[in-house]
Tab-separated table of C-alpha atoms in Angstrom:
chain	number	residue	atom	x	y	z
A	2	MET	CA	4.191	-7.604	13.544
A	3	PRO	CA	2.899	-4.488	12.007
A	4	THR	CA	0.521	-4.522	9.226
A	5	ILE	CA	1.430	-2.399	5.875
A	6	TYR	CA	-1.274	-1.910	3.313
A	7	ILE	CA	-0.015	-1.463	-0.508
A	8	CYS	CA	-1.590	1.370	-1.995
A	9	GLY	CA	-1.733	1.970	-5.925
A	10	SER	CA	-1.695	-0.577	-8.701
A	11	ASP	CA	1.029	-2.971	-9.279
A	12	ILE	CA	0.687	-2.586	-13.130
A	13	PRO	CA	2.418	-0.059	-14.637
A	14	GLU	CA	0.505	2.384	-17.539
A	15	ASN	CA	3.400	3.231	-19.111
A	16	SER	CA	6.105	0.947	-19.296
A	17	SER	CA	8.717	3.489	-20.041
A	18	LYS	CA	8.290	4.445	-15.869
A	19	GLY	CA	9.662	1.377	-15.570
A	20	LEU	CA	8.041	-1.707	-13.691
A	21	VAL	CA	6.873	-2.029	-9.797
A	22	ASP	CA	7.600	-5.889	-8.811
A	23	THR	CA	5.443	-5.927	-6.005
A	24	ASP	CA	6.325	-9.565	-5.396
A	25	LYS	CA	10.063	-8.131	-4.337
A	26	ILE	CA	8.740	-5.169	-2.491
A	27	LYS	CA	6.096	-7.455	-0.287
A	28	ALA	CA	9.488	-10.126	-0.181
A	29	LYS	CA	11.191	-7.183	1.306
A	30	LEU	CA	8.398	-6.590	3.710
A	31	LYS	CA	7.864	-9.944	4.965
A	32	SER	CA	11.625	-9.968	5.800
A	33	LEU	CA	11.519	-7.010	8.225
A	34	LYS	CA	8.594	-9.297	9.987
A	35	CYS	CA	5.613	-7.451	8.342
A	36	ALA	CA	2.233	-8.632	7.150
A	37	VAL	CA	1.521	-7.043	3.750
A	38	VAL	CA	-2.100	-6.422	2.262
A	39	ASN	CA	-2.523	-5.789	-1.054
A	40	PRO	CA	-6.024	-4.712	-1.820
A	41	THR	CA	-5.241	-5.752	-5.800
A	42	GLU	CA	-4.702	-9.603	-4.452
A	43	MET	CA	-8.061	-9.399	-2.874
A	44	PRO	CA	-11.834	-10.412	-4.589
A	45	PHE	CA	-13.428	-7.702	-5.059
A	46	ALA	CA	-14.151	-7.862	-8.292
A	47	LYS	CA	-17.649	-8.909	-8.122
A	48	MET	CA	-18.450	-5.663	-5.697
A	49	SER	CA	-19.988	-2.556	-6.414
A	50	TRP	CA	-17.184	0.406	-6.389
A	51	THR	CA	-18.412	1.687	-2.981
A	52	ASP	CA	-18.380	-1.801	-1.481
A	53	LYS	CA	-14.740	-1.967	-2.474
A	54	LEU	CA	-13.537	1.389	-0.831
A	55	ASP	CA	-15.639	0.554	1.957
A	56	ASN	CA	-13.590	-3.201	2.232
A	57	ARG	CA	-10.215	-1.197	1.696
A	58	VAL	CA	-10.691	1.270	4.159
A	59	GLN	CA	-11.412	-1.724	6.444
A	60	LEU	CA	-8.087	-3.420	5.742
A	61	LEU	CA	-6.042	0.380	6.273
A	62	LYS	CA	-8.075	0.621	9.843
A	63	LYS	CA	-6.557	-2.507	10.682
A	64	SER	CA	-2.704	-1.275	9.280
A	65	GLN	CA	-0.196	0.331	10.905
A	66	ALA	CA	1.760	1.814	7.192
A	67	VAL	CA	0.939	2.241	4.106
A	68	TYR	CA	3.411	1.578	1.289
A	69	VAL	CA	2.497	3.629	-1.670
A	70	LEU	CA	3.485	2.781	-5.169
A	71	PRO	CA	4.515	5.289	-8.119
A	72	ASN	CA	1.802	5.340	-9.996
A	73	TRP	CA	-0.639	6.162	-6.827
A	74	LYS	CA	-1.890	9.183	-8.364
A	75	GLU	CA	-3.254	7.386	-11.304
A	76	SER	CA	-5.899	5.917	-9.669
A	77	ILE	CA	-8.627	7.481	-7.568
A	78	MET	CA	-9.214	4.562	-5.656
A	79	SER	CA	-5.482	4.766	-4.501
A	80	ARG	CA	-5.862	8.688	-4.132
A	81	ILE	CA	-8.931	7.968	-1.652
A	82	GLU	CA	-6.715	5.110	0.029
A	83	LEU	CA	-3.806	7.602	0.799
A	84	THR	CA	-6.259	10.291	1.878
A	85	VAL	CA	-7.697	7.616	4.601
A	86	ALA	CA	-4.480	6.618	5.441
A	87	MET	CA	-3.148	10.004	6.222
A	88	ASP	CA	-6.686	10.665	8.368
A	89	LEU	CA	-5.775	7.357	9.987
A	90	LYS	CA	-2.028	9.367	10.651
A	91	LEU	CA	-0.430	5.776	9.218
A	92	GLU	CA	2.826	5.668	8.389
A	93	THR	CA	3.312	6.465	5.215
A	94	ILE	CA	6.231	4.736	3.099
A	95	PHE	CA	6.849	5.943	-0.428
A	96	HIS	CA	8.570	3.430	-3.023
A	97	PRO	CA	11.542	4.004	-3.799
A	98	MET	CA	12.922	3.891	0.024
A	99	SER	CA	16.219	2.383	0.665
A	100	HIS	CA	15.495	-0.704	2.881
A	101	LYS	CA	17.429	0.451	5.813
A	102	GLU	CA	14.595	3.484	5.503
A	103	ILE	CA	12.097	1.032	5.567
A	104	LYS	CA	13.705	-0.889	8.562
A	105	GLN	CA	13.849	2.059	10.341
A	106	ILE	CA	10.285	3.323	10.144
A	107	ILE	CA	8.867	-0.306	10.728
A	108	THR	CA	10.899	-0.828	13.786
A	109	ALA	CA	9.473	2.740	15.077
A	110	LEU	CA	5.958	1.301	14.278
A	111	GLY	CA	6.715	-1.394	17.091
A	112	ASN	CA	7.414	1.757	20.026
């Protein structure tokens, strides 16, 4: 079962950009038999920024792909996560992407 890491904030800065429903994204990925890691749901609040980053990098290292939300550029943490994912040569899925395209990527992860 491949693990997909969600990169970016699920809280849009400007609602006119459109709301990204991470629950729907997670459900879609889980329906494709993926484990989903969403760091915004993790208890990092009391950690220092450096510890948060270290924990997120460790989660990325355990993942096979990264699902990038549209607002990733607005967060320094997300930009670092994407850089780490690229360095780890993780498959990258940029939102929005069709169910068929996501399925093809996930299927290829098993090979």
